[in-house]
PDB file of C-alpha atoms in Angstrom:
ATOM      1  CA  UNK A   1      -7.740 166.577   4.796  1.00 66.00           C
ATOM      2  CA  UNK A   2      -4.237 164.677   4.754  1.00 73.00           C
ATOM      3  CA  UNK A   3      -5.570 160.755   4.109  1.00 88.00           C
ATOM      4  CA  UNK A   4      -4.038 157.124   3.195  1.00 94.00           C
ATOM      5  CA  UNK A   5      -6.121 155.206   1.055  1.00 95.00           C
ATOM      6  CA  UNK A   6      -5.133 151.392  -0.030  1.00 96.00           C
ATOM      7  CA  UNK A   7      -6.482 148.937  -2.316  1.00 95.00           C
ATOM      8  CA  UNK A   8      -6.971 146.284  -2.195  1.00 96.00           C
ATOM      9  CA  UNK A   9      -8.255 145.744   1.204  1.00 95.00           C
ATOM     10  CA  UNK A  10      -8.217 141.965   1.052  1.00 97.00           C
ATOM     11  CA  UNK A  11      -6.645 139.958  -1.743  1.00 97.00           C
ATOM     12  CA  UNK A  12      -6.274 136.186  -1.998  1.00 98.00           C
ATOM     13  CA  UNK A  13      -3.586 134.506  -4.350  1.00 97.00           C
ATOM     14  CA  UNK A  14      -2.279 131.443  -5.325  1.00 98.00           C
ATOM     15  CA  UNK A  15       1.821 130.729  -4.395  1.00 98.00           C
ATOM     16  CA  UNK A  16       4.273 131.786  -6.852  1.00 97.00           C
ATOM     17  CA  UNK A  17       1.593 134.469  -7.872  1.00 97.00           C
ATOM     18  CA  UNK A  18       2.850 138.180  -8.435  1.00 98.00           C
ATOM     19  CA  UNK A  19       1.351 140.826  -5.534  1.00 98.00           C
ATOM     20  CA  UNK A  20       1.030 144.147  -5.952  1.00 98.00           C
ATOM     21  CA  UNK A  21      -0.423 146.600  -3.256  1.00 98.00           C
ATOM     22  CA  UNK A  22      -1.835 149.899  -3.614  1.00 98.00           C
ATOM     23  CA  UNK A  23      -1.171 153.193  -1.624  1.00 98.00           C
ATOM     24  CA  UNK A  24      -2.364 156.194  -2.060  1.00 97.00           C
ATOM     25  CA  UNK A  25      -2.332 159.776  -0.408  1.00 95.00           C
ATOM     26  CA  UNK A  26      -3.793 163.231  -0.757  1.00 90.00           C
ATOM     27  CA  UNK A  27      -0.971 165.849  -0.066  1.00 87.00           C
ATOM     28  CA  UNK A  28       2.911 166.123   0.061  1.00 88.00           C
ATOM     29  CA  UNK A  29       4.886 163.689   2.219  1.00 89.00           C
ATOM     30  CA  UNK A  30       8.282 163.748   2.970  1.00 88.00           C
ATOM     31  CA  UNK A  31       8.302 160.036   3.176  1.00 91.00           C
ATOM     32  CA  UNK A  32       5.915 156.885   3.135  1.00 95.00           C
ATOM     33  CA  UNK A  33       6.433 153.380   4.920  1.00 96.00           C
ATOM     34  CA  UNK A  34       5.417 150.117   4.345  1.00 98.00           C
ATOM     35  CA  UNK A  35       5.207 147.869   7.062  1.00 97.00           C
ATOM     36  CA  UNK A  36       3.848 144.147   7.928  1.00 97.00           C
ATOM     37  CA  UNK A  37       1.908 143.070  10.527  1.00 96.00           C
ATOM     38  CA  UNK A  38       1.661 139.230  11.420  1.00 91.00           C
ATOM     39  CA  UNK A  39      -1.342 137.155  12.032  1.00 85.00           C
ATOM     40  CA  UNK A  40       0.191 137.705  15.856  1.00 81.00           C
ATOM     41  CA  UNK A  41      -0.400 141.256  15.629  1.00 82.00           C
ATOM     42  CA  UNK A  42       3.545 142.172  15.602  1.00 91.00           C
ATOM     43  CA  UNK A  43       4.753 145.396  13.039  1.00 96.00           C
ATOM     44  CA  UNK A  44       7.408 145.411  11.618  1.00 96.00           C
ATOM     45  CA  UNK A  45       8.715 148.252   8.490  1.00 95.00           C
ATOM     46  CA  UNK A  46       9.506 146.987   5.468  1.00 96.00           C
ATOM     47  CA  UNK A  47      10.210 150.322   3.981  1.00 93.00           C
ATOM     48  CA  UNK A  48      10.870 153.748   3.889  1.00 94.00           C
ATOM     49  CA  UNK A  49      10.684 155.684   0.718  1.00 93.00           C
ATOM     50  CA  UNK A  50      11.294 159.252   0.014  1.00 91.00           C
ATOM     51  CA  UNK A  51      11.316 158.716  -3.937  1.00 92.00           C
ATOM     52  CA  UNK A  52      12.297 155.881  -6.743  1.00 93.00           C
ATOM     53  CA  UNK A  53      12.620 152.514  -5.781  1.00 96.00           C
ATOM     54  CA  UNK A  54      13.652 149.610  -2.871  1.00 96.00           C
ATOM     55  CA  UNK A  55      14.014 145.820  -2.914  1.00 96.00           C
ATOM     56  CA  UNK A  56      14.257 143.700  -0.363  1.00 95.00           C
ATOM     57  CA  UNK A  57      14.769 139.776  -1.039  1.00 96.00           C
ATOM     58  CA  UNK A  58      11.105 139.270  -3.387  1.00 97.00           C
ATOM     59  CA  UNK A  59       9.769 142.497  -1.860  1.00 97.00           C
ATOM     60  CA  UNK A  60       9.975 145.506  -3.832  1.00 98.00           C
ATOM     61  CA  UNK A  61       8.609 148.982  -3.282  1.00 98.00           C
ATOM     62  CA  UNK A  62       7.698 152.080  -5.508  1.00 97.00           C
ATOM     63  CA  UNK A  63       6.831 155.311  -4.962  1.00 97.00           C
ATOM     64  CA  UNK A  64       5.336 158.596  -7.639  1.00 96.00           C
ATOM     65  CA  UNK A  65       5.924 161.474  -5.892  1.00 93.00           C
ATOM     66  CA  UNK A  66       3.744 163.289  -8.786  1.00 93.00           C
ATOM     67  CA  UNK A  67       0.929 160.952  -8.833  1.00 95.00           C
ATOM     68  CA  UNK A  68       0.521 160.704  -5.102  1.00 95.00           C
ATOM     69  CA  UNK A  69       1.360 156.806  -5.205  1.00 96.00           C
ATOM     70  CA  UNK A  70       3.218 154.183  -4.248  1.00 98.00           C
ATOM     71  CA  UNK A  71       3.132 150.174  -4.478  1.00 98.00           C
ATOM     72  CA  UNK A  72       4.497 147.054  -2.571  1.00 98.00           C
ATOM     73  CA  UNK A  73       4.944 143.914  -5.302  1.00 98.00           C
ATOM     74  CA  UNK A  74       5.641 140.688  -3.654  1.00 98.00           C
ATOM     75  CA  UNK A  75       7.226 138.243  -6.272  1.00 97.00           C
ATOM     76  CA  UNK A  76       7.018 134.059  -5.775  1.00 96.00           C
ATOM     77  CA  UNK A  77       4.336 134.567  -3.279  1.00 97.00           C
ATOM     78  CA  UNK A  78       4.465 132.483  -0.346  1.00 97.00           C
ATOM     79  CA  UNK A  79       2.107 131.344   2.162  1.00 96.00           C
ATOM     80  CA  UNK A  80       4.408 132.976   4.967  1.00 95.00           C
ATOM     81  CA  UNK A  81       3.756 136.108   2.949  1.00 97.00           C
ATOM     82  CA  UNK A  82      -0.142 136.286   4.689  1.00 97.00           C
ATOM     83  CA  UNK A  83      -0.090 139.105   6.813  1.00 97.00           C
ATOM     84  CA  UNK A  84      -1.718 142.506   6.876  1.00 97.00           C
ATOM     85  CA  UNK A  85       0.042 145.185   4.777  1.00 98.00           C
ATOM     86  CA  UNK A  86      -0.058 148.549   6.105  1.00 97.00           C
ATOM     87  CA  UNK A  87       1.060 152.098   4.144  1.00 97.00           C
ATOM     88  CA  UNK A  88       2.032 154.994   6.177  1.00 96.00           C
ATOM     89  CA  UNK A  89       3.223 158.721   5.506  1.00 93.00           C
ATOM     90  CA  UNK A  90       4.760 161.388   6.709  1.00 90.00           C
ATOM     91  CA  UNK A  91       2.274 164.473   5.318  1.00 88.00           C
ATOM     92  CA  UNK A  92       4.841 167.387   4.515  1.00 82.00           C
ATOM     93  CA  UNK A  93       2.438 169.461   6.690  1.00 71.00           C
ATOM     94  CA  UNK A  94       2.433 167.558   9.555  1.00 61.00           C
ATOM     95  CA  UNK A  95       3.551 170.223  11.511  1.00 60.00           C
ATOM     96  CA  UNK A  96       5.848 169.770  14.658  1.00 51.00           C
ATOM     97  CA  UNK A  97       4.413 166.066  15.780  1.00 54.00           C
ATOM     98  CA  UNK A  98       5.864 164.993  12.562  1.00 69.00           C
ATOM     99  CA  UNK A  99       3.255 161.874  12.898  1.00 84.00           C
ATOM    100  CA  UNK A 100       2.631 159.064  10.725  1.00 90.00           C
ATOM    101  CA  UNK A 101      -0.785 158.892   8.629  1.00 92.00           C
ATOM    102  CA  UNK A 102      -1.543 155.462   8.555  1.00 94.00           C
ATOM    103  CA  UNK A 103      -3.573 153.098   5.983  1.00 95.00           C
ATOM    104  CA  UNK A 104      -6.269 150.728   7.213  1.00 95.00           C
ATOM    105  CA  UNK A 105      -4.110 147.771   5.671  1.00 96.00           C
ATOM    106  CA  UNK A 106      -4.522 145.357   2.846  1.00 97.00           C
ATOM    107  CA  UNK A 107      -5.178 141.986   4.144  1.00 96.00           C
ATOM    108  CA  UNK A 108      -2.963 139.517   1.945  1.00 97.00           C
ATOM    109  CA  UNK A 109      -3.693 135.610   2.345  1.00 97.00           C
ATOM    110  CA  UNK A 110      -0.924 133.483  -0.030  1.00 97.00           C
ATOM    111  CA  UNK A 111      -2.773 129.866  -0.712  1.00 97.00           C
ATOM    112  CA  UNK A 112      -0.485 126.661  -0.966  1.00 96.00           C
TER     113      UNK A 112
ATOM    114  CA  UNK B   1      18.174 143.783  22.318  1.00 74.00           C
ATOM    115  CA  UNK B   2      14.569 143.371  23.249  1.00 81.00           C
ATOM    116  CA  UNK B   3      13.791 146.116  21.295  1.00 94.00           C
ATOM    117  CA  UNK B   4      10.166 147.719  22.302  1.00 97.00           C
ATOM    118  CA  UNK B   5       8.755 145.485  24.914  1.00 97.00           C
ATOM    119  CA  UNK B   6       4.894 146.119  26.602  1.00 97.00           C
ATOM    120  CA  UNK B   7       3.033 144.636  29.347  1.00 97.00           C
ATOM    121  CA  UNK B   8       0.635 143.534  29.760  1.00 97.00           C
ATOM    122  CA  UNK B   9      -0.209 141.401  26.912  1.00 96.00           C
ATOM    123  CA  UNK B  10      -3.966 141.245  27.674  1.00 97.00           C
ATOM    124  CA  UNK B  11      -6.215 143.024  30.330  1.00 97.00           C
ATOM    125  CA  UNK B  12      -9.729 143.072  30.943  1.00 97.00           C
ATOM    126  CA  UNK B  13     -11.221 146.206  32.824  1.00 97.00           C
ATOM    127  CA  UNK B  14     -14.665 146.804  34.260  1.00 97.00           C
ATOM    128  CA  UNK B  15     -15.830 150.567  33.187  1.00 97.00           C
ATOM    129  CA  UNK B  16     -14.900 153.223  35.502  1.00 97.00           C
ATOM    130  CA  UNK B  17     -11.360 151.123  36.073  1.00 97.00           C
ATOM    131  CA  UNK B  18      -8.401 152.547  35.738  1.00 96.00           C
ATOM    132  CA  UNK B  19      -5.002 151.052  34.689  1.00 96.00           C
ATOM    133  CA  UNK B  20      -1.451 151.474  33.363  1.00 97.00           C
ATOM    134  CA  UNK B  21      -0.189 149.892  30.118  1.00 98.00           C
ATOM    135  CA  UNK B  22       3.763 149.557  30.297  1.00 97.00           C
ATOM    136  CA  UNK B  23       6.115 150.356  27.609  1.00 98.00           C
ATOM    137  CA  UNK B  24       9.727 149.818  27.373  1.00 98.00           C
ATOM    138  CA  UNK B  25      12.881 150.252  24.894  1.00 97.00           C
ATOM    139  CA  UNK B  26      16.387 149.431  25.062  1.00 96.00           C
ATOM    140  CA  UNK B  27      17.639 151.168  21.880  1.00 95.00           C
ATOM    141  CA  UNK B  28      17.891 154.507  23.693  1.00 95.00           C
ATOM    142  CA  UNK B  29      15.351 155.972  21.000  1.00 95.00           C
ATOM    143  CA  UNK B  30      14.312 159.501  21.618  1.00 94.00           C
ATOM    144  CA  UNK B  31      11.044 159.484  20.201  1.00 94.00           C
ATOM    145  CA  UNK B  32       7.990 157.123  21.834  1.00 96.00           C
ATOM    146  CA  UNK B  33       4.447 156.727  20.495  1.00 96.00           C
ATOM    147  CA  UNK B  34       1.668 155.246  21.507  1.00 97.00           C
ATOM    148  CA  UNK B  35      -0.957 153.923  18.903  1.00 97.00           C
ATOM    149  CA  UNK B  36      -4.386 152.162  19.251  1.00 97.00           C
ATOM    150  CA  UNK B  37      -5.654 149.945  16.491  1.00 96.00           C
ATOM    151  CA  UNK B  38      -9.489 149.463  15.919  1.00 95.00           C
ATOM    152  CA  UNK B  39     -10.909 147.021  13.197  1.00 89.00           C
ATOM    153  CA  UNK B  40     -10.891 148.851  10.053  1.00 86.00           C
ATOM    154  CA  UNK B  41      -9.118 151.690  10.801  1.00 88.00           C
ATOM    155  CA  UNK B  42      -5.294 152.584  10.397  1.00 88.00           C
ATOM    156  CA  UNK B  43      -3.580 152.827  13.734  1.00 94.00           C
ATOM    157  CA  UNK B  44      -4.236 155.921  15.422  1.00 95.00           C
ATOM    158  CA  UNK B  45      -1.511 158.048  17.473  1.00 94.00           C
ATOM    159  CA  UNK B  46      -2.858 158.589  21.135  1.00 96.00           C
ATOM    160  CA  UNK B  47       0.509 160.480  22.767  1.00 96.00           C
ATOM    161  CA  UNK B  48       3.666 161.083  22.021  1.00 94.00           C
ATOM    162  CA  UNK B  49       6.875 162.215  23.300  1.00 94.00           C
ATOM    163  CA  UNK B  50      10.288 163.686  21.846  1.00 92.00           C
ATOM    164  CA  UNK B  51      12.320 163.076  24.802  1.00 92.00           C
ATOM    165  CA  UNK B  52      12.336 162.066  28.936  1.00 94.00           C
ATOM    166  CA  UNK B  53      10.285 164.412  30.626  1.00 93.00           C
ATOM    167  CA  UNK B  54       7.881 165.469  27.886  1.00 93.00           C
ATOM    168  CA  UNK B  55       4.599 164.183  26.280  1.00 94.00           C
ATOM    169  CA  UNK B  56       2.651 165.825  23.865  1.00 93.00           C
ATOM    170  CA  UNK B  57      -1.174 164.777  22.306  1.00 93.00           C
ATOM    171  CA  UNK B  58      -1.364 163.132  18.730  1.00 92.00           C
ATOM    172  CA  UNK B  59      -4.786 162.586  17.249  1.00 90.00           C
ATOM    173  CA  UNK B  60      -6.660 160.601  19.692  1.00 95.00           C
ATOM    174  CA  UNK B  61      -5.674 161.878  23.346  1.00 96.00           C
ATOM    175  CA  UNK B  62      -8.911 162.153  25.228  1.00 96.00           C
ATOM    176  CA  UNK B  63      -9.615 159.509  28.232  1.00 96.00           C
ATOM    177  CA  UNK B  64      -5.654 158.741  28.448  1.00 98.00           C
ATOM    178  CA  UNK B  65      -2.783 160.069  29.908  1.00 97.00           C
ATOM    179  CA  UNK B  66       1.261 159.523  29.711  1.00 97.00           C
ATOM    180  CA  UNK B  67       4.177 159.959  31.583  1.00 97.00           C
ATOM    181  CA  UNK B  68       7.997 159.735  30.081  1.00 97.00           C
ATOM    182  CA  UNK B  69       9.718 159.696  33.754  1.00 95.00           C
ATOM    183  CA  UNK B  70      12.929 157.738  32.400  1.00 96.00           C
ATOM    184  CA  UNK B  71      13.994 157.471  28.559  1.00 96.00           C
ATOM    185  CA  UNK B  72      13.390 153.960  28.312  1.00 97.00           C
ATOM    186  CA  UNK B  73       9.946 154.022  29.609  1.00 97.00           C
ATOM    187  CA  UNK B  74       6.759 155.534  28.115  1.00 98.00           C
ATOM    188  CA  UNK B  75       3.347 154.665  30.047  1.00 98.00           C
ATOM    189  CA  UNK B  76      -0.096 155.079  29.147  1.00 98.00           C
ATOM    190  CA  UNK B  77      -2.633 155.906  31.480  1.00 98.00           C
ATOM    191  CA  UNK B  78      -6.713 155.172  31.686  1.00 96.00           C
ATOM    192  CA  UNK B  79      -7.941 156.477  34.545  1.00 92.00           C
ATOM    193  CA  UNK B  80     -11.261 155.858  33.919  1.00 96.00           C
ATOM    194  CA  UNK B  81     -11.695 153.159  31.097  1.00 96.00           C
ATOM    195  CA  UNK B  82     -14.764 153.058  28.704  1.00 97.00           C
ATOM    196  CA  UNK B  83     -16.403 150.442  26.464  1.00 97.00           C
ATOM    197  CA  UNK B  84     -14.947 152.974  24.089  1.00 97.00           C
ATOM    198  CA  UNK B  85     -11.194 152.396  24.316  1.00 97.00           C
ATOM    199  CA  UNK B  86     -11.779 148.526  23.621  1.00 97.00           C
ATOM    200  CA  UNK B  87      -8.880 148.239  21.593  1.00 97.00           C
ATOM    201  CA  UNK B  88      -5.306 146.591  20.468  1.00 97.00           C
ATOM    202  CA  UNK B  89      -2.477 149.042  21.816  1.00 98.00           C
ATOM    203  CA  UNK B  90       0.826 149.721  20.267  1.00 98.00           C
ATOM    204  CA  UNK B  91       3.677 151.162  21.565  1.00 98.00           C
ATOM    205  CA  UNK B  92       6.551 152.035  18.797  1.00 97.00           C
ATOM    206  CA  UNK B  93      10.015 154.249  18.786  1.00 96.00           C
ATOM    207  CA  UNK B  94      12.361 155.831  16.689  1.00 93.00           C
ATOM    208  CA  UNK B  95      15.981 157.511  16.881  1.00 91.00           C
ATOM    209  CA  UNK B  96      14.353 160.361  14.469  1.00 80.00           C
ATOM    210  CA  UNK B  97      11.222 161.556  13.259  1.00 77.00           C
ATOM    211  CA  UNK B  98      13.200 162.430   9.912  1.00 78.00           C
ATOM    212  CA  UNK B  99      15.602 160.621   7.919  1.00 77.00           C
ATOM    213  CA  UNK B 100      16.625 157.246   7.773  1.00 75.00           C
ATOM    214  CA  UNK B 101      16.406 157.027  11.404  1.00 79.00           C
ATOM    215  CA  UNK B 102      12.607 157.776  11.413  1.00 85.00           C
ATOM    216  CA  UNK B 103      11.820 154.152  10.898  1.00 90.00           C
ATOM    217  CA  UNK B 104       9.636 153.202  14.137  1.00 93.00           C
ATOM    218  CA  UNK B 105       9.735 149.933  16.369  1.00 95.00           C
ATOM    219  CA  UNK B 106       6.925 148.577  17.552  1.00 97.00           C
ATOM    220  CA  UNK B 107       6.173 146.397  20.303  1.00 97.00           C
ATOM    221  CA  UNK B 108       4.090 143.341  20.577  1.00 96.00           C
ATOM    222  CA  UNK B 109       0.562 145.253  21.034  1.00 96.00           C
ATOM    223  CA  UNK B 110      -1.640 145.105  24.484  1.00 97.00           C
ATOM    224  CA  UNK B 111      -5.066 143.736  23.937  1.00 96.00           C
ATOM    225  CA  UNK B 112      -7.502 145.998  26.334  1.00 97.00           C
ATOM    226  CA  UNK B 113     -10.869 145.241  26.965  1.00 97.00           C
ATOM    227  CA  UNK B 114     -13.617 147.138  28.593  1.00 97.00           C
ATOM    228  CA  UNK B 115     -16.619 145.509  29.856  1.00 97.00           C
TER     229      UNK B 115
END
């Protein structure tokens, strides 16, 4: 069965703390997305990945195509950084829908 | 831009009711999803559709319907809503399903529910 797992699925930090987000999948993708979802409920992506490495401002994001794994790491956490983080890929088998498998989300709450 | 816009915000339906959920895009994407989100689980593809004039089911079709009459437009139909499909909708596009243009756009969500 083609599944998205993430850890954690809460985490609480203190600002300026280092974040790191866990994805992980079963099968072959062709490519995995991070995206953010505000306390409103609005998505937005973040990332795609196919392989190696992305940075955006203090967001950066990883991905093992071997070990089936990729990571978001949020440096200088801020309080604006609270949202729920959600990891989603494209299974190689996905067949002709070519349909995003999504996580269940890591929510993230960034004290002052 | 707008980008993907949806309306209503908020609806509540008796069971049995039916209704339309609106979604629009001005980015003249071809591809147009619609997701529902439950607590807990990771959003969950309803329909979908690779161009006007054609819809196709994802993962979760039963109890809805869709219609792609016009590009922009992508509606989602309950004809006759259940406890069940108490839920936060999302409607999302993309240029691709492939490639750097596969990223998808979603709009603000529609918050449905079913008494």
């Amino acid at each position: 069965k083609n599944e998205v797992e993430q850890s954690p699925q809460n985490l609480t930090a203190q600002e300026g703390e280092f974040i790191t987000i866990n994805c992980s999948y079963s099968v072959g993708i062709s490519a995995l997305h991070w995206l953010q979802q505000h306390p409103g409920g609005g998505i937005v992506s973040l990332f795609m990945l196919s392989s190696g490495k992305k940075k955006h401002g203090r967001l950066i994001a990883t991905i093992n195509i071997q070990e089936k794994h990729s990571s978001l790491h949020i440096t200088a956490s801020h309080p604006r950084d609270s949202a729920v983080y959600i990891c989603a890929v494209r299974f190689l088998l996905s067949g002709s829908a070519r349909q995003l498998t999504f996580g269940s989300g890591t929510q993230l709450t960034v004290l002052p | 831009n707008a980008g993907v816009t949806q309306t209503p915000k908020f609806r509540v339906l008796k069971t049995g009711q039916s209704m339309t959920l609106l979604c629009a895009q001005d980015m003249n994407h071809e591809y147009m999803y619609w997701y529902r989100q439950d607590p807990g689980m990771g959003l969950r593809l309803i329909h979908y559709s690779v161009g006007e004039g054609t819809t196709a089911k994802g993962e979760v079709p039963d109890g809805y319907n869709v219609s792609r009459l016009k590009k922009q437009n992508f509606l989602l139909g309950l004809e006759s809503a259940a406890p069940s499909q108490t839920s936060v909708y999302f409607c999302a596009s993309s240029l691709r399903t492939s490639g750097p243009q596969e990223t998808q756009y979603f709009g603000p969500g529609t918050r449905l529910l079913v008494l």
